[in-house]
């Protein structure tokens, strides 16, 4: 278990730094006072998921036991043009299954690029859902292509979360939600309406 931020705290991953998760690691946010807890990635930062025993970790709110029976925290993640790295070599997942990578009360930003190894004869779709504030990975039959899909707009503020939005943007404005250029063909990008 790793608590990145509690209410009133910001955990930043700077240019050149990597936040690593393996298997079903519990990592994210917890508190008992409803405060704002933020994870931010700078351009040049990396978030890395490694599957060794069949699972991938998730960054989300979770109960540590230090703050009562259930998390009471307002969590936010600013993707900030970070690089997403995923090693699927040890993953046990069916095609079509959505694997949750991040889940928070508010998510903004976009990944600069994705590096997903261990795909074999599968394609990977990374979905950044600004409506439900989550990032997920879905595998399908294919030839190793990686695609991005967005749902909603990066400036969609969830009802009642203006203070969290302000903490995430911190005077930086809204990040460009344009899908990044990956080595594959541009036609492989999906945009949800």
C-alpha positions as semicolon CSV with decimal commas, in nm:
position;residue;x (nm);y (nm);z (nm)
1;X;0,000;0,000;0,000
2;X;0,117;0,350;-0,085
3;X;-0,076;0,667;-0,006
4;X;0,033;0,931;-0,255
5;X;-0,177;1,211;-0,106
6;X;-0,421;1,279;0,175
7;X;-0,654;1,579;0,204
8;X;-0,466;1,904;0,138
9;X;-0,165;1,731;-0,020
10;X;-0,019;1,717;-0,370
11;X;0,206;1,435;-0,491
12;X;0,407;1,543;-0,794
13;X;0,596;1,325;-1,042
14;X;0,856;1,549;-1,208
15;X;1,024;1,541;-1,547
16;X;1,252;1,234;-1,558
17;X;1,082;1,061;-1,261
18;X;0,876;0,738;-1,276
19;X;0,582;0,630;-1,061
20;X;0,581;0,247;-1,073
21;X;0,300;0,004;-0,991
22;X;0,314;-0,374;-1,002
23;X;0,042;-0,637;-0,991
24;X;-0,253;-0,539;-0,770
25;X;-0,065;-0,270;-0,577
26;X;-0,290;-0,047;-0,367
27;X;-0,176;0,305;-0,441
28;X;-0,354;0,639;-0,433
29;X;-0,556;0,846;-0,190
30;X;-0,709;0,818;0,158
31;X;-0,828;1,054;0,433
32;X;-1,126;1,114;0,659
33;X;-1,201;1,486;0,624
34;X;-1,319;1,529;0,263
35;X;-1,010;1,731;0,171
36;X;-0,855;1,762;-0,175
37;X;-0,573;1,516;-0,260
38;X;-0,396;1,555;-0,594
39;X;-0,153;1,354;-0,807
40;X;0,019;1,554;-1,083
41;X;0,253;1,446;-1,361
42;X;0,486;1,689;-1,535
43;X;0,575;1,668;-1,904
44;X;0,858;1,412;-1,918
45;X;0,731;1,210;-1,620
46;X;0,634;0,842;-1,652
47;X;0,371;0,620;-1,491
48;X;0,465;0,255;-1,528
49;X;0,248;-0,055;-1,474
50;X;0,405;-0,400;-1,455
51;X;0,208;-0,723;-1,441
52;X;0,392;-1,012;-1,279
53;X;0,124;-1,231;-1,119
54;X;-0,173;-1,174;-1,348
55;X;-0,292;-0,829;-1,240
56;X;-0,224;-0,460;-1,297
57;X;-0,231;-0,204;-1,017
58;X;-0,478;0,085;-1,002
59;X;-0,430;0,441;-0,879
60;X;-0,747;0,517;-0,684
61;X;-0,900;0,593;-0,345
62;X;-0,861;0,300;-0,106
63;X;-0,900;0,221;0,263
64;X;-0,568;0,209;0,446
65;X;-0,719;0,168;0,792
66;X;-0,551;0,488;0,915
67;X;-0,854;0,706;0,834
68;X;-1,162;0,505;0,932
69;X;-1,377;0,253;0,752
70;X;-1,401;0,423;0,411
71;X;-1,203;0,689;0,224
72;X;-1,342;1,042;0,261
73;X;-1,118;1,236;0,025
74;X;-1,166;1,429;-0,300
75;X;-0,907;1,283;-0,536
76;X;-0,772;1,434;-0,855
77;X;-0,516;1,333;-1,118
78;X;-0,350;1,563;-1,369
79;X;-0,196;1,346;-1,644
80;X;0,013;1,644;-1,756
81;X;0,148;1,488;-2,080
82;X;0,324;1,204;-1,897
83;X;0,439;0,884;-2,067
84;X;0,233;0,572;-1,998
85;X;0,436;0,247;-1,986
86;X;0,269;-0,091;-1,941
87;X;0,431;-0,436;-1,935
88;X;0,161;-0,698;-1,998
89;X;0,392;-1,001;-1,994
90;X;0,239;-1,147;-1,677
91;X;-0,122;-1,036;-1,729
92;X;-0,418;-1,273;-1,717
93;X;-0,696;-1,082;-1,895
94;X;-0,957;-1,162;-2,156
95;X;-0,993;-0,961;-2,474
96;X;-1,260;-0,696;-2,428
97;X;-1,207;-0,672;-2,052
98;X;-1,156;-0,311;-1,935
99;X;-0,864;-0,293;-1,691
100;X;-0,884;0,011;-1,462
101;X;-0,555;0,202;-1,448
102;X;-0,674;0,519;-1,270
103;X;-0,996;0,621;-1,098
104;X;-1,050;0,955;-0,923
105;X;-1,308;1,225;-0,858
106;X;-1,151;1,444;-1,131
107;X;-0,902;1,365;-1,409
108;X;-0,755;1,617;-1,652
109;X;-0,476;1,614;-1,909
110;X;-0,355;1,358;-2,161
111;X;-0,066;1,117;-2,200
112;X;0,213;1,230;-2,431
113;X;0,273;0,874;-2,548
114;X;0,211;0,510;-2,459
115;X;0,465;0,228;-2,459
116;X;0,286;-0,105;-2,411
117;X;0,490;-0,425;-2,428
118;X;0,370;-0,784;-2,418
119;X;0,073;-0,731;-2,650
120;X;0,149;-1,030;-2,872
121;X;-0,145;-1,072;-3,112
122;X;-0,354;-0,807;-2,941
123;X;-0,429;-0,438;-2,979
124;X;-0,457;-0,202;-2,682
125;X;-0,697;0,090;-2,639
126;X;-0,627;0,340;-2,361
127;X;-0,950;0,520;-2,270
128;X;-0,935;0,851;-2,085
129;X;-1,289;0,913;-1,961
130;X;-1,332;1,277;-1,852
131;X;-1,701;1,217;-1,773
132;X;-1,647;0,932;-1,523
133;X;-1,289;1,042;-1,443
134;X;-1,105;0,720;-1,513
135;X;-0,829;0,575;-1,731
136;X;-0,868;0,218;-1,852
137;X;-0,698;-0,028;-2,085
138;X;-0,890;-0,263;-2,314
139;X;-0,728;-0,543;-2,514
140;X;-0,862;-0,686;-2,839
141;X;-0,747;-0,919;-3,116
142;X;-0,499;-0,747;-3,342
143;X;-0,136;-0,696;-3,431
144;X;0,013;-0,485;-3,151
145;X;-0,143;-0,145;-3,224
146;X;-0,193;0,107;-2,943
147;X;-0,482;0,353;-2,965
148;X;-0,614;0,637;-2,751
149;X;-0,982;0,707;-2,698
150;X;-1,133;0,996;-2,504
151;X;-1,481;1,028;-2,361
152;X;-1,603;1,381;-2,295
153;X;-1,382;1,688;-2,280
154;X;-1,080;1,747;-2,056
155;X;-1,247;2,062;-1,920
156;X;-1,556;1,871;-1,798
157;X;-1,578;1,963;-1,429
158;X;-1,776;1,716;-1,221
159;X;-2,063;1,867;-1,023
160;X;-1,943;2,009;-0,692
161;X;-1,574;1,963;-0,775
162;X;-1,467;2,320;-0,864
163;X;-1,217;2,334;-0,573
164;X;-1,064;2,008;-0,691
165;X;-1,053;2,139;-1,051
166;X;-0,879;2,455;-0,931
167;X;-0,620;2,247;-0,742
168;X;-0,554;2,034;-1,051
169;X;-0,514;2,325;-1,291
170;X;-0,337;2,556;-1,040
171;X;-0,334;2,847;-1,283
172;X;-0,201;2,635;-1,569
173;X;-0,517;2,641;-1,778
174;X;-0,657;2,341;-1,955
175;X;-0,427;2,085;-2,113
176;X;-0,463;1,998;-2,479
177;X;-0,673;1,683;-2,512
178;X;-0,549;1,604;-2,863
179;X;-0,436;1,244;-2,881
180;X;-0,056;1,217;-2,901
181;X;0,132;1,104;-3,210
182;X;0,233;0,740;-3,176
183;X;0,448;0,550;-3,424
184;X;0,137;0,382;-3,571
185;X;-0,092;0,520;-3,841
186;X;-0,301;0,826;-3,745
187;X;-0,621;0,642;-3,846
188;X;-0,580;0,418;-3,544
189;X;-0,684;0,691;-3,301
190;X;-1,039;0,682;-3,178
191;X;-1,237;0,972;-3,045
192;X;-1,557;0,894;-2,860
193;X;-1,843;1,130;-2,920
